[in-house]
Coordinates of C-alpha atoms and ligand atoms in Angstrom, one line a residue:
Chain A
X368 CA -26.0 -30.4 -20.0
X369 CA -29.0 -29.8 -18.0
X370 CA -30.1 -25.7 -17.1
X371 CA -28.9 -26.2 -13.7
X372 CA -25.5 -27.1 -14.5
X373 CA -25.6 -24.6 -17.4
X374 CA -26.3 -21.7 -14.8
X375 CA -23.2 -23.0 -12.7
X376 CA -21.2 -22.8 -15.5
X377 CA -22.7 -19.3 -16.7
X378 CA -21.5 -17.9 -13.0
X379 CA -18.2 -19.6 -13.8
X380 CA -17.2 -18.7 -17.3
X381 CA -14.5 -16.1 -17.3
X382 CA -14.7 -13.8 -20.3
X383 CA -11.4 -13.2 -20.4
X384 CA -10.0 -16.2 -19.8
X385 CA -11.7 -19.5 -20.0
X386 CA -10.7 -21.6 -17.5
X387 CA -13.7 -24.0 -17.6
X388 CA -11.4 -26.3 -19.9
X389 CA -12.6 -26.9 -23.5
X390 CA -15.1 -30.3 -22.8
X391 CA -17.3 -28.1 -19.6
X392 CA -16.9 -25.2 -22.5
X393 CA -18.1 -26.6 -25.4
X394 CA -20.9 -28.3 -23.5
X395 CA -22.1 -25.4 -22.4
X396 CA -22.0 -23.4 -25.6
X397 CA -23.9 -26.8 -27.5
X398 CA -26.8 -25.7 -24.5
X399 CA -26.3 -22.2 -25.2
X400 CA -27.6 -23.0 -28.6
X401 CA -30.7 -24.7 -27.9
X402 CA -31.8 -23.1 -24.6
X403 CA -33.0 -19.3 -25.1
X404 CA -33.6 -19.0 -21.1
X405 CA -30.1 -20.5 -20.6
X406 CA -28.4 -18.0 -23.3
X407 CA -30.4 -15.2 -22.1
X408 CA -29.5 -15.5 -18.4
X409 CA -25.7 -16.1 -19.9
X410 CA -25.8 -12.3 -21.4
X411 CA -27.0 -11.1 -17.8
X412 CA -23.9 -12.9 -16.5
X413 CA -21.8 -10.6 -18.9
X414 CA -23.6 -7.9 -17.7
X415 CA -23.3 -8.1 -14.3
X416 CA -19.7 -9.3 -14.3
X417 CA -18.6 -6.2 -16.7
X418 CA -20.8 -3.8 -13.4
X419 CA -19.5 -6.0 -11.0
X420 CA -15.8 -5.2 -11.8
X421 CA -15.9 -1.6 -11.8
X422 CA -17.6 -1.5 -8.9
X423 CA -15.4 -3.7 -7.0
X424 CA -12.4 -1.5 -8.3
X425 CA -13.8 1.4 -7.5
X426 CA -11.8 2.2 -4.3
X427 CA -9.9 5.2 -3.7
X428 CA -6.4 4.8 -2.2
X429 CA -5.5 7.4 0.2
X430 CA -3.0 9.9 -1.0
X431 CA -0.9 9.4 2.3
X432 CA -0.4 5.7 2.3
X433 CA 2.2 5.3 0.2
X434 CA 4.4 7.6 1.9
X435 CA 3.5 6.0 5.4
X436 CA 4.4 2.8 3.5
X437 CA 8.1 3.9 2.7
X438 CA 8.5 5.4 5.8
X439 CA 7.4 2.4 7.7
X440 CA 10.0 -0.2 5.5
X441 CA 12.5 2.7 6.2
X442 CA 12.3 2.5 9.8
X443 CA 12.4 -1.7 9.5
X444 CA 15.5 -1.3 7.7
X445 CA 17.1 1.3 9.7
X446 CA 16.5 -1.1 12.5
X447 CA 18.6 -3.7 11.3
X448 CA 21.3 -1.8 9.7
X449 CA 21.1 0.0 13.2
X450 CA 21.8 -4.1 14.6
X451 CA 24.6 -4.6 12.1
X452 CA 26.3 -1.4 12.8
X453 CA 26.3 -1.6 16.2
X454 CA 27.9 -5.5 15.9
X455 CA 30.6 -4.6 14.1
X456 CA 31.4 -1.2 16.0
X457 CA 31.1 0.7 12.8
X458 CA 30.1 4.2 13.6
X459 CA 32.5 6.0 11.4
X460 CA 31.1 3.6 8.8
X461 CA 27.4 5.5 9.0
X462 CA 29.1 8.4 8.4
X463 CA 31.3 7.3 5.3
X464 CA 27.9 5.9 4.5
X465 CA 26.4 9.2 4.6
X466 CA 29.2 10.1 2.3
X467 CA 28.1 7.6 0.1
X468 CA 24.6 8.5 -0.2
X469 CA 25.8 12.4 -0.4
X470 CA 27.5 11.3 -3.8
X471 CA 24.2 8.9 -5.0
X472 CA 25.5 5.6 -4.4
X473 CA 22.4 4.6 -3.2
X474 CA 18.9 5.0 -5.2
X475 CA 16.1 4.5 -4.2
X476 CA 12.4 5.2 -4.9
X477 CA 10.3 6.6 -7.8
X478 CA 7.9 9.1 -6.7
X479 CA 4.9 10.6 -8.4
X480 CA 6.1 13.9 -10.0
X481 CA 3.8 16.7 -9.6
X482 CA 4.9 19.2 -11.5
X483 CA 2.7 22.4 -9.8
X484 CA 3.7 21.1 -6.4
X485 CA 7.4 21.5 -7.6
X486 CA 7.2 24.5 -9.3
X487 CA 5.7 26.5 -6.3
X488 CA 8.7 24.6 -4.2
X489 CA 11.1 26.2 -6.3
X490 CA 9.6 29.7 -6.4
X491 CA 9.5 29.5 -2.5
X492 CA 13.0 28.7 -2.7
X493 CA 14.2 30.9 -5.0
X494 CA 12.3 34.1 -3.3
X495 CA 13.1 33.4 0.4
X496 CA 16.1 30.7 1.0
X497 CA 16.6 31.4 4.4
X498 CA 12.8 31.5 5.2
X499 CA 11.8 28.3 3.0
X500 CA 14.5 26.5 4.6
X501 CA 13.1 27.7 8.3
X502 CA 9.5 26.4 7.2
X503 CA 11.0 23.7 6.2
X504 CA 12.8 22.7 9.4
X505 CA 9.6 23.7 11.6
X506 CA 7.6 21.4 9.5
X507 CA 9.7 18.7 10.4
X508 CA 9.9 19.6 13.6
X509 CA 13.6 20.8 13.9
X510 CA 15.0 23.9 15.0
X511 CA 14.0 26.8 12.4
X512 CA 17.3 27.5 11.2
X513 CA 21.1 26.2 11.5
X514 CA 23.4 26.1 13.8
X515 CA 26.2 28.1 11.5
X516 CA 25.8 30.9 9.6
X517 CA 24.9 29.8 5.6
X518 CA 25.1 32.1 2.7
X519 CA 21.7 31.3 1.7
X520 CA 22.4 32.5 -1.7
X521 CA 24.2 29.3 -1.9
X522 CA 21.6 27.4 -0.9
X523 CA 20.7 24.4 -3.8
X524 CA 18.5 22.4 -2.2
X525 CA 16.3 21.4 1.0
X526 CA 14.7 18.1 0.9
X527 CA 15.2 14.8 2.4
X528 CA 18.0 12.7 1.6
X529 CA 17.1 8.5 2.4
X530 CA 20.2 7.8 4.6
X531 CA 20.1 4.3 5.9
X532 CA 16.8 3.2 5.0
X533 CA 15.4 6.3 6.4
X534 CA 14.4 10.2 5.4
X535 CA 16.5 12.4 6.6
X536 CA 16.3 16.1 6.0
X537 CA 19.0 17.9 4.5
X538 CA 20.2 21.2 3.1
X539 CA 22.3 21.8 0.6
X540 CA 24.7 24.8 -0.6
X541 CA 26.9 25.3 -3.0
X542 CA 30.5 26.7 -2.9
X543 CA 31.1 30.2 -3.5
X544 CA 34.7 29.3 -4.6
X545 CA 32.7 28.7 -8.0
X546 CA 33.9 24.8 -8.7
X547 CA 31.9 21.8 -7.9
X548 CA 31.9 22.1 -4.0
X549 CA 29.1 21.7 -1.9
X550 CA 27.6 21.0 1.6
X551 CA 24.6 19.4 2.6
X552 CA 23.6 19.4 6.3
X553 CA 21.6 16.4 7.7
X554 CA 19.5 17.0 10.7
X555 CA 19.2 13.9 12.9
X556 CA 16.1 14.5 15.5
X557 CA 17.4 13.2 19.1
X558 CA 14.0 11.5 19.1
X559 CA 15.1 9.8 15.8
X560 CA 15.1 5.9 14.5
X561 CA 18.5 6.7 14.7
X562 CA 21.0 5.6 17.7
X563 CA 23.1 8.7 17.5
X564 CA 25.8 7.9 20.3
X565 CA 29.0 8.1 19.6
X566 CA 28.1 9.9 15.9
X567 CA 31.6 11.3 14.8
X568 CA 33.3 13.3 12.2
X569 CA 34.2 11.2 9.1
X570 CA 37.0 11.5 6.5
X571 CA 36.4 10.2 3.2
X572 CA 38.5 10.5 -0.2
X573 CA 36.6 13.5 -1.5
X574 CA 34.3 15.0 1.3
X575 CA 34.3 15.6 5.4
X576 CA 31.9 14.8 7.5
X577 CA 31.6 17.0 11.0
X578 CA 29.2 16.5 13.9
X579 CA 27.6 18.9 15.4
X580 CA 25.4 18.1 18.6
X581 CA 22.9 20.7 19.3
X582 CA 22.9 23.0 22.7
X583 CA 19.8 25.4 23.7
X584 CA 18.2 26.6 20.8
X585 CA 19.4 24.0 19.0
X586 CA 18.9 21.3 21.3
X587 CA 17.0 18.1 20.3
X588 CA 18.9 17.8 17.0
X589 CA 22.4 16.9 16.0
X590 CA 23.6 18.0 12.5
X591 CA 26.2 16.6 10.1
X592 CA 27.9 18.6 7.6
X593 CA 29.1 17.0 4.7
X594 CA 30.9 18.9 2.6
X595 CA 34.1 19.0 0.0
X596 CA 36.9 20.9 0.4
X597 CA 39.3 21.3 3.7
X598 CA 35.8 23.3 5.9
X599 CA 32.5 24.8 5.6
X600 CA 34.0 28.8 5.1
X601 CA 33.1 28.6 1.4
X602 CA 29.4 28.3 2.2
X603 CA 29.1 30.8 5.4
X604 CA 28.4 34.5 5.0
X605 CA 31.5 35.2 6.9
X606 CA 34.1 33.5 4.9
X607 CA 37.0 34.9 7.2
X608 CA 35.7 33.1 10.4
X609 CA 35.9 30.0 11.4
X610 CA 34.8 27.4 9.3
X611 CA 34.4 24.5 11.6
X612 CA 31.2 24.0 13.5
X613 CA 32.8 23.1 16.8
Chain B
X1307 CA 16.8 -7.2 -0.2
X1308 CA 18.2 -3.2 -0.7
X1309 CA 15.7 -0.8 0.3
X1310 CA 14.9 -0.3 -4.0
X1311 CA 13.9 -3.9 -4.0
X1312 CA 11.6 -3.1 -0.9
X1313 CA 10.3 0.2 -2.5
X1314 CA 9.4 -1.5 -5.9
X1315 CA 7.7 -4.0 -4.2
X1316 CA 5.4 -1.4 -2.7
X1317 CA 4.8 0.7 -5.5
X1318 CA 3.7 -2.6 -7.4
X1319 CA 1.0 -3.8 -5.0
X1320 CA -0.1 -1.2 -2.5
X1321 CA -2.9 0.0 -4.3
X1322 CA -4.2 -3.6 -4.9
X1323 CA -3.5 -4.9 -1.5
X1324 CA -5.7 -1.9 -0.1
X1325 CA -8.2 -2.2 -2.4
X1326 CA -8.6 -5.8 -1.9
X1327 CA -8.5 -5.3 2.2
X1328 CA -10.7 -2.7 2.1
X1329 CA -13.1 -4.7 0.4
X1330 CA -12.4 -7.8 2.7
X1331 CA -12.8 -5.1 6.0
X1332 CA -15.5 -3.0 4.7
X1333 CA -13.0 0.1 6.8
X1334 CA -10.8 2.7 5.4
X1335 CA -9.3 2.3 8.4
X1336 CA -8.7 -1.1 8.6
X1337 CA -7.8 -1.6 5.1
X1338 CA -4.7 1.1 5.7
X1339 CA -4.0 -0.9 8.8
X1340 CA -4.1 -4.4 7.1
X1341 CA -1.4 -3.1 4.3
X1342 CA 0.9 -1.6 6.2
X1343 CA 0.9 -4.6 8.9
X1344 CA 1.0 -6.7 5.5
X1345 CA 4.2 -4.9 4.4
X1346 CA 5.3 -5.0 7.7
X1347 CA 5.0 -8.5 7.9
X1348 CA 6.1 -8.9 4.5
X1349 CA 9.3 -7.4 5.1
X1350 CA 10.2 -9.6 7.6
X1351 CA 9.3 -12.6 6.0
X1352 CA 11.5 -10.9 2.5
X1353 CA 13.6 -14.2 2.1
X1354 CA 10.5 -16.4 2.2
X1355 CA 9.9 -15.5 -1.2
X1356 CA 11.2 -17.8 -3.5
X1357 CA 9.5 -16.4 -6.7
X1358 CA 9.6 -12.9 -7.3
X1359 CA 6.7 -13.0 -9.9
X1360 CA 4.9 -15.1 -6.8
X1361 CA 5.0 -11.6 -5.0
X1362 CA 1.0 -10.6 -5.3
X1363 CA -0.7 -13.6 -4.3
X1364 CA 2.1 -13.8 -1.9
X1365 CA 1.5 -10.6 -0.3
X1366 CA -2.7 -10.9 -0.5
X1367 CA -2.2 -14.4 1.0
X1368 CA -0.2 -12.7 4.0
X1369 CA -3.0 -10.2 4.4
X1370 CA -5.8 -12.1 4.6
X1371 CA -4.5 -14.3 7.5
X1372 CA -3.6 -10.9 8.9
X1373 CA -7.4 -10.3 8.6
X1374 CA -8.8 -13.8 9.8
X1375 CA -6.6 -13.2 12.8
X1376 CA -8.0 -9.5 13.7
X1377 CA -12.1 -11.1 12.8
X1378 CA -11.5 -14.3 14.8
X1379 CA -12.1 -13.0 18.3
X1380 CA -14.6 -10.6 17.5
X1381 CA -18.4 -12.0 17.7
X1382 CA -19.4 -8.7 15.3
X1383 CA -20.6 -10.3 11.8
X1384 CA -23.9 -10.6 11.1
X1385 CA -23.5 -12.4 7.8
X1386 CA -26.0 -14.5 5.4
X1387 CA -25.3 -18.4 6.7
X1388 CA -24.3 -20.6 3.9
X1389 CA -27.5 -22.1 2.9
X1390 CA -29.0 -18.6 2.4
X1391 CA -26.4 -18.3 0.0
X1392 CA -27.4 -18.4 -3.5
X1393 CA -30.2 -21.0 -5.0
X1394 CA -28.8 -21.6 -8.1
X1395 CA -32.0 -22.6 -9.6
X1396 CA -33.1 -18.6 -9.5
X1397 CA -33.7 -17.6 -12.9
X1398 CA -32.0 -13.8 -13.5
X1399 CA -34.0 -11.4 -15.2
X1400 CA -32.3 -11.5 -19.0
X1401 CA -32.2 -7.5 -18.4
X1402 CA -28.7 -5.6 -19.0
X1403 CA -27.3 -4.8 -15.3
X1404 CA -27.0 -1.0 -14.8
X1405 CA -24.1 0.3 -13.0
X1406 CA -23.2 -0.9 -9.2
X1407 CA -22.9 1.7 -6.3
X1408 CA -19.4 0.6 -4.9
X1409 CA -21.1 1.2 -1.3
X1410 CA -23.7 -0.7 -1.8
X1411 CA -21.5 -3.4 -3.2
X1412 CA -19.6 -2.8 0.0
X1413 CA -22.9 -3.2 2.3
X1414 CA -23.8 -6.6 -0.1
X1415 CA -20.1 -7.8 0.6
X1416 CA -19.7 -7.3 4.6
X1417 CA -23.2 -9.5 4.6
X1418 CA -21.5 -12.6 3.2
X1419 CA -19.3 -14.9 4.9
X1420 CA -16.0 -14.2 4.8
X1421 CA -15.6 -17.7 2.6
X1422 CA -17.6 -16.3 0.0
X1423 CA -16.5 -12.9 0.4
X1424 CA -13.1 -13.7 -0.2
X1425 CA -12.9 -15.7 -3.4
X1426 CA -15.6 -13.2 -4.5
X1427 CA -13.1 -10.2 -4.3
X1428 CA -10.2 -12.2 -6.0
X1429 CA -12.5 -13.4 -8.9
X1430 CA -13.1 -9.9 -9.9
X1431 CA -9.3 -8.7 -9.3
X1432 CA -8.6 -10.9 -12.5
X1433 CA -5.2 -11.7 -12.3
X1434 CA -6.7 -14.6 -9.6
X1435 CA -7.5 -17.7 -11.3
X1436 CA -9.6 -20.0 -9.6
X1437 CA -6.3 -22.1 -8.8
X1438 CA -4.7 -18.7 -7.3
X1439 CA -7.9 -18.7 -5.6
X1440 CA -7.4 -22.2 -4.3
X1441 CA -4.3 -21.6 -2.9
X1442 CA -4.7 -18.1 -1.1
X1443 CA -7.5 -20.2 0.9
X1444 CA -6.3 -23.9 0.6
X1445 CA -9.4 -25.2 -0.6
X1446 CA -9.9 -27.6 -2.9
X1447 CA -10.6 -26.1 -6.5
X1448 CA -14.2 -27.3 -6.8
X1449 CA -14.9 -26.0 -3.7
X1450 CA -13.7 -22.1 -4.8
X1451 CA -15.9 -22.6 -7.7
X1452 CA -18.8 -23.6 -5.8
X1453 CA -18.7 -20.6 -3.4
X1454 CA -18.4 -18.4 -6.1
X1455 CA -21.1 -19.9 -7.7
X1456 CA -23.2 -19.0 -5.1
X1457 CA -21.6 -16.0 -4.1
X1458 CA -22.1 -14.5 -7.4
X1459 CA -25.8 -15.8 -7.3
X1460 CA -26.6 -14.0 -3.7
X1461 CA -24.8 -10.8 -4.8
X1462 CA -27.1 -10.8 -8.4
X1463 CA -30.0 -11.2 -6.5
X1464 CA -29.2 -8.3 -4.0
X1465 CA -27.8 -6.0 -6.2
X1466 CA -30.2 -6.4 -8.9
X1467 CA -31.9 -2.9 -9.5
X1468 CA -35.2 -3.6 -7.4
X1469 CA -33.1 -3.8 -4.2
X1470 CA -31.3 -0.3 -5.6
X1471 CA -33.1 1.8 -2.9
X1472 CA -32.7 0.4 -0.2
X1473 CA -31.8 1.7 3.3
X1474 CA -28.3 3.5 3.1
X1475 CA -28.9 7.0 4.1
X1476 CA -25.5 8.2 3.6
X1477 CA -24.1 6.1 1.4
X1478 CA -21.5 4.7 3.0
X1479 CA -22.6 0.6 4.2
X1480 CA -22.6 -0.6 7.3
X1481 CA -20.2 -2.2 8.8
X1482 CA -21.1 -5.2 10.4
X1483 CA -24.3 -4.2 12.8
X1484 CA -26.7 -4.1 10.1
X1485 CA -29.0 -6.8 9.0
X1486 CA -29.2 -7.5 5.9
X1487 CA -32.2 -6.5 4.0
X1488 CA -33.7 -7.7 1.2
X1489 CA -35.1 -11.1 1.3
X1490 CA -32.6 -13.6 3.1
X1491 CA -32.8 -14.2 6.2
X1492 CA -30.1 -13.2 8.4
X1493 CA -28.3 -15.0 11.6
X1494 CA -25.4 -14.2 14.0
X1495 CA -22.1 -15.9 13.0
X1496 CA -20.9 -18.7 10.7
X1497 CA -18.6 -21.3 12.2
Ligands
LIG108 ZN1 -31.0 -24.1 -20.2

């Protein structure tokens, strides 16, 4: 092997892997042997590779991406399971679906836990429901509060839930009847990925769903409550009321 | 494919795929553009892919045609021409290479052709072999190794520590306006 072809080589050799083959390999490491230049510039090729691949690593991914990511394969799916619905006529089927997702049927991503980030969420929550769920909703761009009136003592959780492919933020209280009862309230914006005519209430073996477009202050959003038990009276202040959003 | 399926697939190659168009682009922006339009794209495409463990090269191979199709109109490189590229009969200094400024890598990178700055990029994301390499670009396998060859031999020379000072006030590259310094000449476009 001549120093020319050595140098290709050099540039080629993988330090990790060889893939020159054994005969271009061995070739090279007989010229290695006898040529100091050759063996020399082959340490420089080490060198430079081993600076070469941090560098070229070196890239910071922005924080936001991957959540623009999920949201944007959420919105592709919601499409066509939007398509499918509307083909089979199946609106009462998105809201058994929602049922569904209430109860976990459907998993879906693995996030990044950060623990701080969590801890301060809780504190929030814990300290203010009413208001935490307000900044909440205004964050997302939703009227502040909800259309009925919660007991926010009850309240377990505001979040988003993925419904369809898509986030969709919900709140969630328990019963004050003291068993396993709960509500959670999804906010669908009017503006959403989601074709909302002809939403209706739902009936499903365990839990209710009830529609609830929104009027004035609470135009611009349209809420489902999904929720065990026969209404929503276990989770309102006043218990003796109504316990039907419409 | 359930929306988990989807998910994983993102959460398994996001950070690579932006990594690796951000160093094809030379743009923040652009590299976030070229991922999500390569998800996008991807999702779409979902039953194409035969082989699950296929899914990287698949996905890089989808966003690099993204990327020739975005650069094709636009007259905006100034990159090295190929015969610039690398004399292999330079003789490196046998002196151990101190650490590379990722911008400056960036600035040595938009400079070269994009058919030497891609195979460039996949040789040093490791998990390419030089048949992996082959395939993204459908070029012979000779013909990867001589561009990276030469590649390898023009980036050496430029980032070798006497071109280290060299005009990048604020450390960020060029884009594409600027010429390149150091000591190859430098012409509009490449066919
Ligand atoms: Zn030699």
């Amino acid at each position: 092997m001549e120093c020319r072809d050595a140098q290709f080589y050099l540039r080629l050799r993988r330090h990790t892997t060889d893939e020159l083959g054994p005969d271009v390999a061995g070739t090279l490491e007989g010229h290695l042997a006898i040529c100091p230049a050759c063996a020399a510039d082959g340490r420089a090729a080490v060198s430079f590779d081993r600076a070469l691949t941090a560098a070229m690593r070196a890239v910071p991914v922005p924080s936001g991406l991957r959540e623009k990511l999920f949201t944007q394969a959420a919105s592709a799916q919601g499409a066509v399971l939007r398509h499918k619905l509307y083909r089979t006529g199946g609106l009462v089927t998105a809201a058994v679906l929602l049922i569904g997702i209430g109860f976990g049927v459907f998993s879906s991503t693995r996030p990044k836990a950060d623990s701080e980030l969590l801890t301060r969420t809780a504190t929030d929550q814990a300290n203010d429901p009413a208001g935490s769920v307000g900044r909440f909703l205004a964050a997302k761009k939703l009227p502040d509060r909800l259309p009925m009136p919660f007991d926010y003592d009850l309240l377990v959780h505001v979040g988003t839930d993925e419904v369809q492919g898509q986030q969709v933020p919900v709140v969630v209280f328990r019963s004050s009847n003291g068993d396993s009862g709960f509500a959670k309230v999804y906010i669908f914006k009017s503006d959403s990925r989601f074709d909302l005519r002809g939403l209706q209430d739902a009936q499903g073996s365990h839990a209710r769903a009830q529609v609830l477009v929104g009027q004035d202050k609470f135009r611009g959003a349209t809420y489902v409550f999904v929720h065990t038990g026969r209404d929503l009276k276990p989770f309102l202040l006043n218990r003796n009321g109504g316990g039907n959003p419409a | 494919m359930p929306s988990g399926g989807l998910h994983h697939l993102i959460d398994a190659h996001y950070e690579a795929l932006y990594r690796y168009a951000y160093r094809l682009s030379g743009s923040a922006a652009d590299a976030e553009d070229l991922t999500q339009e390569t998800f996008g794209k991807a999702l779409a495409r979902l039953p194409q892919l035969r082989e699950p463990d296929r899914a990287r090269a698949w996905l890089f191979r989808i966003l690099r045609n993204l990327y020739l199709h975005k650069v094709r109109d636009q007259k905006r490189h100034k990159v090295v021409p190929l015969d610039a590229v690398g004399d292999l009969a330079d003789r490196d200094t046998d002196q151990e290479m101190p650490e590379i400024d990722p911008a400056k890598l960036q600035q040595a990178l938009n400079e070269l052709d994009e058919a030497f700055r891609t195979p460039i990029i996949l040789f040093y994301f490791e998990e390419f072999s030089y048949r992996d390499i082959a395939e993204q670009m459908d070029l012979p396998i000779g013909t990867v190794m001589s561009r990276l060859a030469r590649g390898k031999a023009y980036l050496r020379n430029r980032l070798a520590p006497e071109h280290g000072t060299d005009n990048d006030p604020d450390g960020t590259g060029p884009r594409h306006e600027k010429a390149a310094p150091g000591p190859k000449k430098v012409t509009d476009g490449v066919p």
